[in-house]
Amino acid sequence: MELLIFYPIALLCVILALGVIFNKSPIGSAICLIGMMLGLAGVFALQHAHFLAILQVIIYAGAIMVLFLFVIMLLNLKGDDTIWKARPRNKFLSILTGLL
């Protein structure tokens, strides 16, 4: 029964982690990271590590991500993909490095 809950949460975590990497907007990446951290808290809860799940939500998905979003908004970052336009092979090398 736990596997029926674990696999969708794990798949959601992987999809959101890819959203963090490939999202062009820094705010969108941070939102995907929050979702991934909440999914990780769900995995901790399934492993009966409820204390770690609560810490994951309070400390990482709450406090740390508020700081990340504050810095992103303070720096006024725009969704810019100049690194991919300057060197198209960077996308290929990034994917290759991620697979290793």
PDB file of C-alpha atoms in Angstrom:
ATOM      1  CA  MET A   1       0.000   0.000   0.000  1.00  0.00           C
ATOM      2  CA  GLU A   2       2.846   2.375   0.798  1.00  0.00           C
ATOM      3  CA  LEU A   3       4.302   1.852  -2.675  1.00  0.00           C
ATOM      4  CA  LEU A   4       1.094   3.162  -4.237  1.00  0.00           C
ATOM      5  CA  ILE A   5       1.685   6.415  -2.384  1.00  0.00           C
ATOM      6  CA  PHE A   6       5.486   6.467  -2.690  1.00  0.00           C
ATOM      7  CA  TYR A   7       5.777   6.206  -6.485  1.00  0.00           C
ATOM      8  CA  PRO A   8       3.532   9.192  -7.325  1.00  0.00           C
ATOM      9  CA  ILE A   9       5.303  11.335  -4.718  1.00  0.00           C
ATOM     10  CA  ALA A  10       8.723  10.267  -6.013  1.00  0.00           C
ATOM     11  CA  LEU A  11       7.667  10.966  -9.606  1.00  0.00           C
ATOM     12  CA  LEU A  12       6.365  14.379  -8.562  1.00  0.00           C
ATOM     13  CA  CYS A  13       9.697  15.125  -6.839  1.00  0.00           C
ATOM     14  CA  VAL A  14      11.650  14.202  -9.969  1.00  0.00           C
ATOM     15  CA  ILE A  15       9.397  16.315 -12.209  1.00  0.00           C
ATOM     16  CA  LEU A  16       9.652  19.303  -9.873  1.00  0.00           C
ATOM     17  CA  ALA A  17      13.440  18.903  -9.634  1.00  0.00           C
ATOM     18  CA  LEU A  18      13.591  19.031 -13.433  1.00  0.00           C
ATOM     19  CA  GLY A  19      11.366  22.102 -13.246  1.00  0.00           C
ATOM     20  CA  VAL A  20      13.945  23.743 -10.971  1.00  0.00           C
ATOM     21  CA  ILE A  21      16.681  23.085 -13.512  1.00  0.00           C
ATOM     22  CA  PHE A  22      14.886  23.969 -16.733  1.00  0.00           C
ATOM     23  CA  ASN A  23      12.631  26.817 -15.601  1.00  0.00           C
ATOM     24  CA  LYS A  24      13.708  30.144 -17.104  1.00  0.00           C
ATOM     25  CA  SER A  25      12.238  32.234 -14.303  1.00  0.00           C
ATOM     26  CA  PRO A  26      14.085  32.294 -10.951  1.00  0.00           C
ATOM     27  CA  ILE A  27      10.769  32.660  -9.113  1.00  0.00           C
ATOM     28  CA  GLY A  28       9.354  29.650 -10.974  1.00  0.00           C
ATOM     29  CA  SER A  29      12.438  27.634 -10.067  1.00  0.00           C
ATOM     30  CA  ALA A  30      12.031  28.575  -6.413  1.00  0.00           C
ATOM     31  CA  ILE A  31       8.348  27.557  -6.482  1.00  0.00           C
ATOM     32  CA  CYS A  32       9.293  24.189  -8.016  1.00  0.00           C
ATOM     33  CA  LEU A  33      11.943  23.787  -5.311  1.00  0.00           C
ATOM     34  CA  ILE A  34       9.339  24.407  -2.603  1.00  0.00           C
ATOM     35  CA  GLY A  35       7.101  21.742  -4.147  1.00  0.00           C
ATOM     36  CA  MET A  36      10.013  19.321  -4.341  1.00  0.00           C
ATOM     37  CA  MET A  37      10.836  19.910  -0.675  1.00  0.00           C
ATOM     38  CA  LEU A  38       7.218  19.276   0.292  1.00  0.00           C
ATOM     39  CA  GLY A  39       7.304  16.039  -1.708  1.00  0.00           C
ATOM     40  CA  LEU A  40      10.489  15.055   0.100  1.00  0.00           C
ATOM     41  CA  ALA A  41       8.705  15.692   3.394  1.00  0.00           C
ATOM     42  CA  GLY A  42       6.006  13.309   2.174  1.00  0.00           C
ATOM     43  CA  VAL A  43       8.645  10.655   1.504  1.00  0.00           C
ATOM     44  CA  PHE A  44      10.022  11.176   5.018  1.00  0.00           C
ATOM     45  CA  ALA A  45       6.518  10.767   6.433  1.00  0.00           C
ATOM     46  CA  LEU A  46       6.063   7.516   4.506  1.00  0.00           C
ATOM     47  CA  GLN A  47       9.295   6.236   6.066  1.00  0.00           C
ATOM     48  CA  HIS A  48       7.798   6.987   9.515  1.00  0.00           C
ATOM     49  CA  ALA A  49      10.349   9.760  10.078  1.00  0.00           C
ATOM     50  CA  HIS A  50       7.723  12.298  11.069  1.00  0.00           C
ATOM     51  CA  PHE A  51      10.166  14.571  12.880  1.00  0.00           C
ATOM     52  CA  LEU A  52      12.296  14.900   9.724  1.00  0.00           C
ATOM     53  CA  ALA A  53       9.178  15.566   7.664  1.00  0.00           C
ATOM     54  CA  ILE A  54       8.136  18.386   9.972  1.00  0.00           C
ATOM     55  CA  LEU A  55      11.662  19.833   9.988  1.00  0.00           C
ATOM     56  CA  GLN A  56      11.761  19.649   6.193  1.00  0.00           C
ATOM     57  CA  VAL A  57       8.568  21.679   5.913  1.00  0.00           C
ATOM     58  CA  ILE A  58       9.314  24.220   8.634  1.00  0.00           C
ATOM     59  CA  ILE A  59      13.014  24.844   8.049  1.00  0.00           C
ATOM     60  CA  TYR A  60      13.642  24.195   4.370  1.00  0.00           C
ATOM     61  CA  ALA A  61      10.309  24.735   2.629  1.00  0.00           C
ATOM     62  CA  GLY A  62       9.476  27.577   4.985  1.00  0.00           C
ATOM     63  CA  ALA A  63      12.404  29.583   6.271  1.00  0.00           C
ATOM     64  CA  ILE A  64      15.147  28.852   3.740  1.00  0.00           C
ATOM     65  CA  MET A  65      12.872  29.320   0.728  1.00  0.00           C
ATOM     66  CA  VAL A  66      11.616  32.639   2.109  1.00  0.00           C
ATOM     67  CA  LEU A  67      15.241  33.759   2.213  1.00  0.00           C
ATOM     68  CA  PHE A  68      15.840  32.490  -1.348  1.00  0.00           C
ATOM     69  CA  LEU A  69      12.791  34.355  -2.635  1.00  0.00           C
ATOM     70  CA  PHE A  70      13.825  37.493  -0.747  1.00  0.00           C
ATOM     71  CA  VAL A  71      17.278  37.444  -2.373  1.00  0.00           C
ATOM     72  CA  ILE A  72      15.807  36.780  -5.826  1.00  0.00           C
ATOM     73  CA  MET A  73      13.423  39.704  -5.466  1.00  0.00           C
ATOM     74  CA  LEU A  74      16.122  41.919  -3.954  1.00  0.00           C
ATOM     75  CA  LEU A  75      18.483  41.239  -6.866  1.00  0.00           C
ATOM     76  CA  ASN A  76      15.612  41.808  -9.326  1.00  0.00           C
ATOM     77  CA  LEU A  77      16.588  38.822 -11.459  1.00  0.00           C
ATOM     78  CA  LYS A  78      14.754  38.393 -14.720  1.00  0.00           C
ATOM     79  CA  GLY A  79      14.156  35.146 -16.541  1.00  0.00           C
ATOM     80  CA  ASP A  80      17.107  35.337 -18.911  1.00  0.00           C
ATOM     81  CA  ASP A  81      18.473  32.471 -20.944  1.00  0.00           C
ATOM     82  CA  THR A  82      21.599  34.154 -22.336  1.00  0.00           C
ATOM     83  CA  ILE A  83      23.814  31.293 -21.188  1.00  0.00           C
ATOM     84  CA  TRP A  84      21.944  28.954 -23.534  1.00  0.00           C
ATOM     85  CA  LYS A  85      22.056  31.437 -26.412  1.00  0.00           C
ATOM     86  CA  ALA A  86      25.743  32.221 -26.003  1.00  0.00           C
ATOM     87  CA  ARG A  87      26.848  28.603 -26.108  1.00  0.00           C
ATOM     88  CA  PRO A  88      24.260  26.103 -27.321  1.00  0.00           C
ATOM     89  CA  ARG A  89      26.414  23.171 -26.273  1.00  0.00           C
ATOM     90  CA  ASN A  90      26.016  24.201 -22.616  1.00  0.00           C
ATOM     91  CA  LYS A  91      22.533  22.665 -22.538  1.00  0.00           C
ATOM     92  CA  PHE A  92      23.868  19.365 -23.874  1.00  0.00           C
ATOM     93  CA  LEU A  93      26.807  19.376 -21.444  1.00  0.00           C
ATOM     94  CA  SER A  94      24.510  20.205 -18.526  1.00  0.00           C
ATOM     95  CA  ILE A  95      22.215  17.292 -19.332  1.00  0.00           C
ATOM     96  CA  LEU A  96      25.185  14.960 -19.823  1.00  0.00           C
ATOM     97  CA  THR A  97      26.715  16.022 -16.507  1.00  0.00           C
ATOM     98  CA  GLY A  98      23.379  15.560 -14.744  1.00  0.00           C
ATOM     99  CA  LEU A  99      23.081  12.029 -16.084  1.00  0.00           C
ATOM    100  CA  LEU A 100      26.532  11.117 -14.816  1.00  0.00           C
TER     101      LEU A 100
END
